[in-house]
Amino acid sequence: MDRIVVRGGRRLTGEVTLSGSKNSTLALMAAALLTDDEVVLRNVPRVRDVDGLLAIFEALGAKAGWDPQDSHAVRINASTVCRYEAPYDLVRKMRASFMVLGPLVTRFGQARVSEPGGCAIGVRPIDQHLKGIEALGGKTHLDHGYVEVSGAPLVGVNFSFDITTVNGTQNVMMAATLAKGETVLENAAREPEVVELVEVLRKMGADIEGEGTARIVIRGVERLHGVEHCVAGDRIEAGTLLCAAAVTHGDVWIHGASAETMGATLEKLREIGVEITVQGDSIRARVPNGLHGTHVTTAPYPGFATDMQAQIMALLLVAEGSSVVTEKVFENRFMHVPELQRLGADITLDGRSAHLRGGAKLMGAPVMATDLRASAGLLVAALAAEGETTVHRVYHIDRGYERIEEKLKSLGADIRREG
Ligand code: EPZ
């Protein structure tokens, strides 16, 4: 069982290049099921979640794998898909696999996908995915923990999500690309990962408009063709590395970022006292005059990303004054709090809000990673803690960050992987 050991107190300085977006990659891989042609995705992060989805493609009979000529590219050809079941033991390990549902139903007229179940951060229901697929004419049936859907061709419809859901928007939108007629999705998610998916679907021949707004219009087409696409830099990894730089009062440039998709994060960092400089796809973080507390509330894009909540909390622990962090997207996303308290953090939980007393002198200690972004928050705090922190169960962090300890080490952190 791998663990990461950090000796805090080092200022991070220098430059680092981001990996591609894990969350964009997963949706783009699912889109490959919509065509018989080969789909090539480049700048794909070597993370466990991508391997998890590749395993699902194997179960479906698709040809899918890492490109032998490019270690950060995956090639998928769904022309050989001959099974339509995504099994429980694979879906439970990588719940975003549920996004194969829409493509399978609209392309093959059938799908049997295990309900993904909950995870550490919440129940993670899929009701909106199913409502959207049913609105398109899909006949859903729950069978012993599996969602079975039949009914092709799907038929375009006006559908409004009851709650803004990123993967729900992506799943239903992909199903609509091959449906008969026009589909209008209201209260659609506006995340950059939805926008990137639309850009790629359009390159594949889909007829879609409205991405980045709450109203997306999809006009069904007969077929989609293959595509080669370079995945955008990971905006959450970018935010995580900026927090790591700031918590050490460092001076770091990150390359491969798109600042325009990080508005809320950059604005919050500036509010805390981080000097942010943007030059093209590079962003610099330094701390000229100290850090001070503030209030943060997570929200769907363009609000402050819930995936950045643990990391900004860790930064606020060393800022002067008190702060309040409110998690409005997921119901159980404070699993990092008891672990941060082991480092000496003064945090009081009150429902969906965490009240922080800043200026803490954090002391290194053994801590346990519980989920992907919680472990990122623990690493950020460990960089500022006096002495040694050991983060256990780092398989959580390997789901969404490629070689994070090497990136931090290249910036001067005293960090190593053991086990
Ligand atoms: C995506 O998850 C991301 N994952 C998450 O990142 C991210 O935290 C989340 O969006 C929010 O930004 C991927 O893209 C693979 P949601 P998703 O559906 O789409 C409720 C990470 O760390 N909901 O937008 O599953 C849900 O319970 C991961 O990289 C329903 O009620 O999140 C939540 O409260 C973690 N019914 C809210 O919507 C549904 O059918 C938003 O969740 C679907 C969702």
Short mmCIF file of C-alpha atoms and ligand atoms in Angstrom, two decimals:
data_model
loop_
_atom_site.label_atom_id
_atom_site.label_comp_id
_atom_site.label_asym_id
_atom_site.label_seq_id
_atom_site.Cartn_x
_atom_site.Cartn_y
_atom_site.Cartn_z
CA MET A 1 0.00 0.00 0.00
CA ASP A 2 1.84 3.12 -1.24
CA ARG A 3 2.23 6.15 0.92
CA ILE A 4 3.70 9.59 0.35
CA VAL A 5 6.02 11.16 2.91
CA VAL A 6 6.43 14.95 3.01
CA ARG A 7 8.82 16.96 5.18
CA GLY A 8 7.21 20.42 5.24
CA GLY A 9 8.72 23.87 5.35
CA ARG A 10 10.35 24.08 1.92
CA ARG A 11 9.41 27.05 -0.32
CA LEU A 12 8.25 25.80 -3.74
CA THR A 13 9.88 27.62 -6.65
CA GLY A 14 10.29 26.99 -10.36
CA GLU A 15 8.08 25.75 -13.16
CA VAL A 16 5.89 22.73 -13.76
CA THR A 17 3.72 21.54 -16.66
CA LEU A 18 0.20 20.26 -16.05
CA SER A 19 -1.12 16.89 -17.15
CA GLY A 20 -4.27 16.67 -19.26
CA SER A 21 -7.66 16.88 -17.60
CA LYS A 22 -8.74 13.59 -16.01
CA ASN A 23 -12.43 14.51 -16.01
CA SER A 24 -12.40 15.72 -19.61
CA THR A 25 -10.59 12.55 -20.69
CA LEU A 26 -13.22 10.25 -19.14
CA ALA A 27 -16.12 11.91 -20.96
CA LEU A 28 -14.18 12.05 -24.24
CA MET A 29 -13.40 8.34 -23.99
CA ALA A 30 -17.11 7.58 -23.55
CA ALA A 31 -17.80 9.63 -26.69
CA ALA A 32 -15.63 7.18 -28.66
CA LEU A 33 -18.48 4.67 -28.37
CA LEU A 34 -20.56 6.90 -30.64
CA THR A 35 -18.58 6.05 -33.76
CA ASP A 36 -17.16 3.07 -35.63
CA ASP A 37 -14.03 5.03 -36.45
CA GLU A 38 -10.90 5.31 -34.34
CA VAL A 39 -10.72 8.06 -31.71
CA VAL A 40 -7.28 9.21 -30.58
CA LEU A 41 -6.93 11.32 -27.43
CA ARG A 42 -3.55 12.94 -26.67
CA ASN A 43 -2.23 14.64 -23.52
CA VAL A 44 -4.13 12.02 -21.51
CA PRO A 45 -2.96 11.77 -17.87
CA ARG A 46 -1.52 8.39 -16.81
CA VAL A 47 -3.94 7.99 -13.91
CA ARG A 48 -5.89 5.05 -12.50
CA ASP A 49 -9.28 6.37 -13.58
CA VAL A 50 -8.27 6.22 -17.25
CA ASP A 51 -7.14 2.60 -16.80
CA GLY A 52 -10.48 1.96 -15.11
CA LEU A 53 -12.42 3.13 -18.13
CA LEU A 54 -10.14 1.23 -20.53
CA ALA A 55 -11.09 -1.93 -18.61
CA ILE A 56 -14.77 -1.17 -19.23
CA PHE A 57 -14.08 -0.78 -22.96
CA GLU A 58 -12.38 -4.19 -22.94
CA ALA A 59 -15.48 -5.67 -21.28
CA LEU A 60 -17.59 -4.19 -24.09
CA GLY A 61 -15.35 -5.72 -26.77
CA ALA A 62 -13.98 -2.41 -28.02
CA LYS A 63 -10.35 -2.07 -29.07
CA ALA A 64 -8.92 0.42 -26.58
CA GLY A 65 -5.55 1.07 -25.00
CA TRP A 66 -2.57 3.31 -24.52
CA ASP A 67 -0.82 4.25 -27.76
CA PRO A 68 2.50 2.36 -28.02
CA GLN A 69 3.96 5.36 -29.87
CA ASP A 70 2.76 8.01 -27.39
CA SER A 71 2.71 7.26 -23.65
CA HIS A 72 0.07 9.95 -23.07
CA ALA A 73 -2.36 8.97 -25.80
CA VAL A 74 -5.20 6.47 -25.86
CA ARG A 75 -6.64 4.94 -29.01
CA ILE A 76 -10.22 3.65 -29.01
CA ASN A 77 -12.08 1.85 -31.79
CA ALA A 78 -15.64 0.86 -30.90
CA SER A 79 -16.38 -0.90 -34.19
CA THR A 80 -15.81 -4.24 -32.45
CA VAL A 81 -18.19 -3.60 -29.52
CA CYS A 82 -20.22 -6.80 -29.15
CA ARG A 83 -21.28 -6.68 -25.51
CA TYR A 84 -23.31 -3.94 -23.86
CA GLU A 85 -22.78 -4.63 -20.18
CA ALA A 86 -20.53 -2.55 -17.91
CA PRO A 87 -20.03 -4.86 -14.92
CA TYR A 88 -20.40 -3.91 -11.26
CA ASP A 89 -16.84 -4.78 -10.26
CA LEU A 90 -15.50 -2.30 -12.81
CA VAL A 91 -18.10 0.47 -12.53
CA ARG A 92 -17.92 0.58 -8.72
CA LYS A 93 -14.19 1.34 -8.98
CA MET A 94 -14.72 4.20 -11.41
CA ARG A 95 -18.22 5.64 -11.20
CA ALA A 96 -17.75 7.94 -14.20
CA SER A 97 -17.97 4.71 -16.24
CA PHE A 98 -21.71 5.29 -15.98
CA MET A 99 -21.23 7.73 -18.85
CA VAL A 100 -21.04 4.81 -21.27
CA LEU A 101 -24.79 4.42 -20.82
CA GLY A 102 -25.93 7.21 -23.15
CA PRO A 103 -23.52 6.34 -25.99
CA LEU A 104 -24.33 2.60 -25.79
CA VAL A 105 -28.09 3.15 -25.88
CA THR A 106 -28.10 5.67 -28.70
CA ARG A 107 -25.61 3.68 -30.83
CA PHE A 108 -26.60 0.07 -30.13
CA GLY A 109 -30.14 0.41 -28.75
CA GLN A 110 -29.25 -1.36 -25.54
CA ALA A 111 -27.11 -1.12 -22.41
CA ARG A 112 -26.76 -2.82 -19.07
CA VAL A 113 -24.65 -0.71 -16.75
CA SER A 114 -24.16 -1.32 -13.07
CA GLU A 115 -25.42 1.43 -10.82
CA PRO A 116 -22.21 3.12 -9.72
CA GLY A 117 -23.20 3.39 -6.08
CA GLY A 118 -22.01 6.05 -3.70
CA CYS A 119 -18.50 7.02 -2.72
CA ALA A 120 -16.72 8.78 0.14
CA ILE A 121 -18.07 12.21 -0.78
CA GLY A 122 -21.72 11.36 -1.13
CA VAL A 123 -24.57 9.17 -2.31
CA ARG A 124 -23.92 10.22 -5.90
CA PRO A 125 -27.40 9.46 -7.31
CA ILE A 126 -27.93 8.92 -11.05
CA ASP A 127 -31.61 9.84 -11.23
CA GLN A 128 -30.97 12.78 -13.55
CA HIS A 129 -29.02 10.61 -15.98
CA LEU A 130 -31.95 8.17 -16.10
CA LYS A 131 -34.61 10.87 -16.37
CA GLY A 132 -32.81 12.35 -19.37
CA ILE A 133 -32.35 8.99 -21.12
CA GLU A 134 -36.02 8.13 -20.44
CA ALA A 135 -37.11 11.51 -21.82
CA LEU A 136 -35.29 10.57 -25.04
CA GLY A 137 -37.37 7.39 -25.21
CA GLY A 138 -35.02 5.00 -23.46
CA LYS A 139 -36.86 2.29 -21.55
CA THR A 140 -35.02 1.84 -18.26
CA HIS A 141 -35.34 -1.12 -15.90
CA LEU A 142 -33.50 -1.63 -12.62
CA ASP A 143 -32.37 -5.23 -12.31
CA HIS A 144 -30.34 -6.40 -9.28
CA GLY A 145 -28.15 -3.30 -9.14
CA TYR A 146 -27.95 -2.87 -12.90
CA VAL A 147 -29.63 -0.27 -15.07
CA GLU A 148 -30.93 -1.91 -18.25
CA VAL A 149 -31.95 0.43 -21.04
CA SER A 150 -33.44 -0.38 -24.42
CA GLY A 151 -35.13 1.59 -27.14
CA ALA A 152 -33.63 2.85 -30.33
CA PRO A 153 -33.73 5.09 -32.11
CA LEU A 154 -33.96 7.65 -29.37
CA VAL A 155 -36.08 10.69 -30.17
CA GLY A 156 -35.16 14.30 -29.51
CA VAL A 157 -36.97 16.03 -26.63
CA ASN A 158 -37.04 19.18 -24.51
CA PHE A 159 -35.63 18.16 -21.12
CA SER A 160 -34.77 20.16 -18.03
CA PHE A 161 -32.44 18.79 -15.38
CA ASP A 162 -33.82 19.17 -11.84
CA ILE A 163 -30.25 19.65 -10.58
CA THR A 164 -27.13 20.76 -12.42
CA THR A 165 -25.06 17.64 -13.07
CA VAL A 166 -21.81 17.49 -15.04
CA ASN A 167 -21.73 13.82 -15.98
CA GLY A 168 -25.53 13.78 -16.28
CA THR A 169 -25.35 16.57 -18.86
CA GLN A 170 -22.57 14.78 -20.71
CA ASN A 171 -24.34 11.40 -20.65
CA VAL A 172 -27.69 12.69 -21.92
CA MET A 173 -26.08 15.03 -24.44
CA MET A 174 -24.09 12.16 -25.97
CA ALA A 175 -27.28 10.10 -26.21
CA ALA A 176 -28.97 12.98 -28.04
CA THR A 177 -26.26 13.28 -30.72
CA LEU A 178 -27.64 10.25 -32.63
CA ALA A 179 -31.30 10.65 -31.64
CA LYS A 180 -33.97 11.53 -34.24
CA GLY A 181 -34.67 15.25 -34.19
CA GLU A 182 -33.80 18.09 -31.87
CA THR A 183 -33.07 17.90 -28.13
CA VAL A 184 -32.99 20.94 -25.86
CA LEU A 185 -31.30 20.49 -22.47
CA GLU A 186 -32.19 23.12 -19.88
CA ASN A 187 -30.30 23.64 -16.60
CA ALA A 188 -27.35 21.93 -18.27
CA ALA A 189 -23.91 22.00 -16.61
CA ARG A 190 -21.57 24.73 -17.87
CA GLU A 191 -18.25 23.17 -16.77
CA PRO A 192 -15.24 23.42 -19.14
CA GLU A 193 -15.33 19.62 -19.39
CA VAL A 194 -18.83 19.89 -20.93
CA VAL A 195 -17.58 22.56 -23.34
CA GLU A 196 -14.57 20.45 -24.38
CA LEU A 197 -16.83 17.43 -24.95
CA VAL A 198 -19.07 19.49 -27.23
CA GLU A 199 -16.05 20.75 -29.17
CA VAL A 200 -14.93 17.16 -29.77
CA LEU A 201 -18.43 15.88 -30.60
CA ARG A 202 -18.72 18.70 -33.13
CA LYS A 203 -15.38 17.62 -34.68
CA MET A 204 -16.95 14.13 -34.90
CA GLY A 205 -19.89 15.55 -36.87
CA ALA A 206 -22.40 16.27 -34.12
CA ASP A 207 -24.74 19.25 -34.47
CA ILE A 208 -24.68 20.98 -31.06
CA GLU A 209 -24.81 24.57 -29.81
CA GLY A 210 -25.05 26.37 -26.48
CA GLU A 211 -22.12 24.73 -24.70
CA GLY A 212 -21.02 26.73 -21.68
CA THR A 213 -24.56 27.94 -21.12
CA ALA A 214 -27.41 26.30 -19.22
CA ARG A 215 -29.24 25.61 -22.51
CA ILE A 216 -27.69 23.15 -24.95
CA VAL A 217 -29.39 22.29 -28.27
CA ILE A 218 -28.49 19.03 -30.02
CA ARG A 219 -29.80 18.07 -33.46
CA GLY A 220 -29.45 14.34 -34.07
CA VAL A 221 -27.34 13.12 -37.00
CA GLU A 222 -27.08 9.74 -38.72
CA ARG A 223 -23.54 8.92 -37.64
CA LEU A 224 -20.40 10.39 -36.13
CA HIS A 225 -16.86 9.89 -37.42
CA GLY A 226 -13.52 9.52 -35.71
CA VAL A 227 -11.40 12.32 -34.29
CA GLU A 228 -7.95 13.06 -32.91
CA HIS A 229 -7.94 15.51 -29.99
CA CYS A 230 -5.43 16.94 -27.51
CA VAL A 231 -7.02 17.07 -24.06
CA ALA A 232 -6.92 20.44 -22.26
CA GLY A 233 -4.76 20.88 -19.17
CA ASP A 234 -6.33 19.82 -15.88
CA ARG A 235 -7.78 22.93 -14.23
CA ILE A 236 -8.08 21.16 -10.86
CA GLU A 237 -4.47 20.01 -10.93
CA ALA A 238 -3.60 23.62 -11.82
CA GLY A 239 -5.51 24.95 -8.82
CA THR A 240 -3.97 22.30 -6.59
CA LEU A 241 -0.41 23.23 -7.62
CA LEU A 242 -1.14 26.95 -7.15
CA CYS A 243 -2.34 26.20 -3.61
CA ALA A 244 0.81 24.15 -3.00
CA ALA A 245 2.96 27.09 -4.14
CA ALA A 246 1.02 29.58 -2.04
CA VAL A 247 0.96 27.49 1.16
CA THR A 248 4.78 27.49 1.13
CA HIS A 249 4.95 31.24 0.29
CA GLY A 250 6.69 30.08 -2.88
CA ASP A 251 6.99 31.42 -6.41
CA VAL A 252 5.84 28.96 -9.08
CA TRP A 253 4.86 29.03 -12.73
CA ILE A 254 2.48 26.35 -14.03
CA HIS A 255 2.29 25.73 -17.79
CA GLY A 256 -0.51 24.24 -19.87
CA ALA A 257 -3.32 25.96 -17.96
CA SER A 258 -6.31 27.88 -19.31
CA ALA A 259 -6.84 30.73 -16.85
CA GLU A 260 -10.21 31.52 -18.45
CA THR A 261 -11.59 28.25 -17.01
CA MET A 262 -10.20 29.00 -13.54
CA GLY A 263 -11.83 32.35 -12.84
CA ALA A 264 -13.34 31.56 -9.47
CA THR A 265 -10.18 29.81 -8.21
CA LEU A 266 -7.83 32.61 -9.29
CA GLU A 267 -10.14 35.27 -7.84
CA LYS A 268 -10.28 33.42 -4.48
CA LEU A 269 -6.49 32.98 -4.41
CA ARG A 270 -6.05 36.72 -5.04
CA GLU A 271 -8.54 37.46 -2.25
CA ILE A 272 -6.39 35.38 0.12
CA GLY A 273 -3.28 37.37 -0.85
CA VAL A 274 -1.74 35.26 -3.60
CA GLU A 275 -0.33 37.34 -6.44
CA ILE A 276 -1.49 35.67 -9.66
CA THR A 277 0.11 36.48 -13.04
CA VAL A 278 -1.32 35.07 -16.27
CA GLN A 279 0.75 34.87 -19.46
CA GLY A 280 -0.93 32.82 -22.19
CA ASP A 281 -1.28 29.25 -20.91
CA SER A 282 1.04 29.91 -17.96
CA ILE A 283 0.04 31.08 -14.49
CA ARG A 284 2.38 32.32 -11.73
CA ALA A 285 1.61 32.25 -8.02
CA ARG A 286 3.65 34.08 -5.38
CA VAL A 287 2.90 35.53 -1.94
CA PRO A 288 4.43 38.99 -1.58
CA ASN A 289 2.69 40.12 1.61
CA GLY A 290 1.27 37.21 3.55
CA LEU A 291 -2.05 35.38 3.42
CA HIS A 292 -5.35 36.21 5.09
CA GLY A 293 -8.58 34.32 5.65
CA THR A 294 -11.80 34.59 3.62
CA HIS A 295 -15.09 32.83 2.92
CA VAL A 296 -15.37 30.15 0.21
CA THR A 297 -18.59 28.50 -1.00
CA THR A 298 -18.52 25.79 -3.65
CA ALA A 299 -21.00 25.87 -6.54
CA PRO A 300 -21.47 24.52 -10.04
CA TYR A 301 -19.33 26.27 -12.69
CA PRO A 302 -18.62 29.14 -12.98
CA GLY A 303 -18.76 29.12 -9.17
CA PHE A 304 -15.87 27.93 -6.99
CA ALA A 305 -15.15 24.28 -7.88
CA THR A 306 -16.03 21.69 -5.25
CA ASP A 307 -12.97 19.76 -6.46
CA MET A 308 -10.83 22.64 -5.13
CA GLN A 309 -12.46 22.79 -1.68
CA ALA A 310 -10.02 20.60 0.28
CA GLN A 311 -7.00 22.30 -1.28
CA ILE A 312 -8.16 25.86 -0.56
CA MET A 313 -9.06 24.81 2.98
CA ALA A 314 -5.49 23.61 3.53
CA LEU A 315 -4.20 26.96 2.26
CA LEU A 316 -6.56 28.90 4.52
CA LEU A 317 -5.23 27.03 7.56
CA VAL A 318 -1.96 28.97 7.32
CA ALA A 319 -3.61 32.30 6.40
CA GLU A 320 -3.99 34.90 9.16
CA GLY A 321 -7.49 35.28 10.62
CA SER A 322 -10.55 33.08 10.41
CA SER A 323 -12.21 31.56 7.35
CA VAL A 324 -15.41 29.72 6.51
CA VAL A 325 -15.53 27.02 3.83
CA THR A 326 -19.03 25.96 2.76
CA GLU A 327 -19.58 22.86 0.60
CA LYS A 328 -22.79 23.23 -1.35
CA VAL A 329 -22.36 20.55 -4.07
CA PHE A 330 -21.73 17.26 -2.21
CA GLU A 331 -23.20 16.31 1.14
CA ASN A 332 -20.15 14.62 2.64
CA ARG A 333 -17.05 16.32 1.34
CA PHE A 334 -15.28 17.16 4.61
CA MET A 335 -13.52 13.81 5.08
CA HIS A 336 -10.20 15.67 5.02
CA VAL A 337 -11.17 17.74 8.09
CA PRO A 338 -10.42 15.13 10.81
CA GLU A 339 -7.13 14.37 9.05
CA LEU A 340 -6.20 18.08 8.89
CA GLN A 341 -7.05 18.30 12.60
CA ARG A 342 -4.40 15.62 13.18
CA LEU A 343 -1.92 18.13 11.75
CA GLY A 344 -3.08 20.68 14.35
CA ALA A 345 -5.71 22.49 12.28
CA ASP A 346 -8.35 24.38 14.27
CA ILE A 347 -11.56 23.56 12.33
CA THR A 348 -15.12 23.39 13.62
CA LEU A 349 -17.76 21.76 11.43
CA ASP A 350 -21.28 23.12 11.41
CA GLY A 351 -23.43 21.31 8.85
CA ARG A 352 -22.14 22.21 5.40
CA SER A 353 -19.71 24.81 6.72
CA ALA A 354 -16.23 24.42 8.16
CA HIS A 355 -15.06 27.27 10.43
CA LEU A 356 -11.27 27.67 10.39
CA ARG A 357 -9.05 29.57 12.79
CA GLY A 358 -6.07 30.47 10.59
CA GLY A 359 -2.43 31.16 11.35
CA ALA A 360 -2.06 27.60 12.62
CA LYS A 361 1.36 26.10 13.19
CA LEU A 362 0.73 22.77 11.52
CA MET A 363 2.72 19.80 12.81
CA GLY A 364 3.50 16.78 10.62
CA ALA A 365 1.70 13.51 11.45
CA PRO A 366 0.53 10.27 9.80
CA VAL A 367 -2.80 10.90 7.97
CA MET A 368 -5.19 8.87 5.86
CA ALA A 369 -6.36 9.77 2.37
CA THR A 370 -10.09 9.13 1.98
CA ASP A 371 -10.86 10.36 -1.53
CA LEU A 372 -9.11 11.96 -4.45
CA ARG A 373 -9.31 15.64 -3.63
CA ALA A 374 -9.13 15.16 0.15
CA SER A 375 -5.72 13.58 -0.37
CA ALA A 376 -4.67 16.56 -2.48
CA GLY A 377 -5.69 18.83 0.39
CA LEU A 378 -3.64 16.76 2.82
CA LEU A 379 -0.57 17.08 0.59
CA VAL A 380 -1.00 20.87 0.44
CA ALA A 381 -1.21 21.07 4.24
CA ALA A 382 1.77 18.70 4.65
CA LEU A 383 3.94 21.04 2.59
CA ALA A 384 3.44 23.72 5.27
CA ALA A 385 3.54 21.42 8.32
CA GLU A 386 6.62 21.30 10.53
CA GLY A 387 8.27 17.89 10.38
CA GLU A 388 7.19 14.76 8.55
CA THR A 389 3.68 13.90 7.31
CA THR A 390 2.91 10.46 5.90
CA VAL A 391 -0.20 10.30 3.70
CA HIS A 392 -1.49 6.71 3.61
CA ARG A 393 -3.73 5.13 0.92
CA VAL A 394 -2.32 7.29 -1.85
CA TYR A 395 -4.06 5.13 -4.43
CA HIS A 396 -6.80 7.72 -3.97
CA ILE A 397 -4.53 10.47 -5.25
CA ASP A 398 -3.22 8.32 -8.09
CA ARG A 399 -6.76 8.19 -9.48
CA GLY A 400 -6.55 11.79 -10.61
CA TYR A 401 -2.98 13.10 -10.37
CA GLU A 402 -0.10 11.79 -12.48
CA ARG A 403 3.15 11.53 -10.47
CA ILE A 404 2.12 14.38 -8.15
CA GLU A 405 5.09 13.75 -5.87
CA GLU A 406 7.51 14.15 -8.79
CA LYS A 407 5.87 17.41 -9.84
CA LEU A 408 6.13 18.77 -6.28
CA LYS A 409 9.68 17.47 -5.90
CA SER A 410 10.70 19.30 -9.09
CA LEU A 411 9.53 22.49 -7.36
CA GLY A 412 11.73 21.84 -4.34
CA ALA A 413 9.43 19.90 -2.01
CA ASP A 414 10.99 17.31 0.29
CA ILE A 415 8.63 14.50 -0.74
CA ARG A 416 8.96 10.79 -1.54
CA ARG A 417 6.74 7.81 -2.30
CA GLU A 418 7.21 4.67 -0.20
CA GLY A 419 5.72 1.19 -0.27
C1 EPZ B 1 -18.22 15.46 -11.88
O1 EPZ B 1 -18.90 14.47 -11.13
C2 EPZ B 1 -16.75 15.26 -11.60
N1 EPZ B 1 -16.33 13.92 -12.02
C3 EPZ B 1 -16.49 15.43 -10.11
O2 EPZ B 1 -15.07 15.33 -9.92
C4 EPZ B 1 -16.93 16.82 -9.68
O3 EPZ B 1 -16.76 16.95 -8.28
C5 EPZ B 1 -18.42 17.01 -10.03
O4 EPZ B 1 -18.61 16.78 -11.45
C6 EPZ B 1 -18.92 18.41 -9.72
O5 EPZ B 1 -18.16 19.35 -10.39
C7 EPZ B 1 -16.13 13.66 -13.34
O6 EPZ B 1 -16.34 14.50 -14.20
C8 EPZ B 1 -15.66 12.29 -13.67
P1 EPZ B 1 -22.48 16.03 -10.52
P2 EPZ B 1 -20.50 14.26 -11.35
O7 EPZ B 1 -23.41 15.07 -11.14
O8 EPZ B 1 -20.89 14.65 -12.70
C9 EPZ B 1 -26.15 15.48 -7.67
C10 EPZ B 1 -13.11 14.54 -8.96
O9 EPZ B 1 -12.63 14.71 -7.84
N2 EPZ B 1 -26.72 14.56 -8.67
O10 EPZ B 1 -22.24 17.35 -11.20
O11 EPZ B 1 -20.83 12.89 -10.86
C11 EPZ B 1 -24.92 14.95 -6.97
O12 EPZ B 1 -25.26 14.12 -5.89
C12 EPZ B 1 -14.57 14.24 -9.12
O13 EPZ B 1 -12.45 14.64 -10.03
C13 EPZ B 1 -28.03 14.10 -8.51
O14 EPZ B 1 -28.69 14.43 -7.52
O15 EPZ B 1 -21.09 15.31 -10.32
C14 EPZ B 1 -24.23 16.22 -6.53
O16 EPZ B 1 -24.80 16.64 -5.30
C15 EPZ B 1 -15.28 14.09 -7.79
N3 EPZ B 1 -28.55 13.27 -9.44
C16 EPZ B 1 -24.59 17.23 -7.62
O17 EPZ B 1 -25.67 16.64 -8.34
C17 EPZ B 1 -27.85 12.88 -10.54
O18 EPZ B 1 -28.39 12.12 -11.38
C18 EPZ B 1 -23.47 17.51 -8.61
O19 EPZ B 1 -22.93 16.27 -9.01
C19 EPZ B 1 -26.52 13.35 -10.69
C20 EPZ B 1 -25.98 14.20 -9.76
#
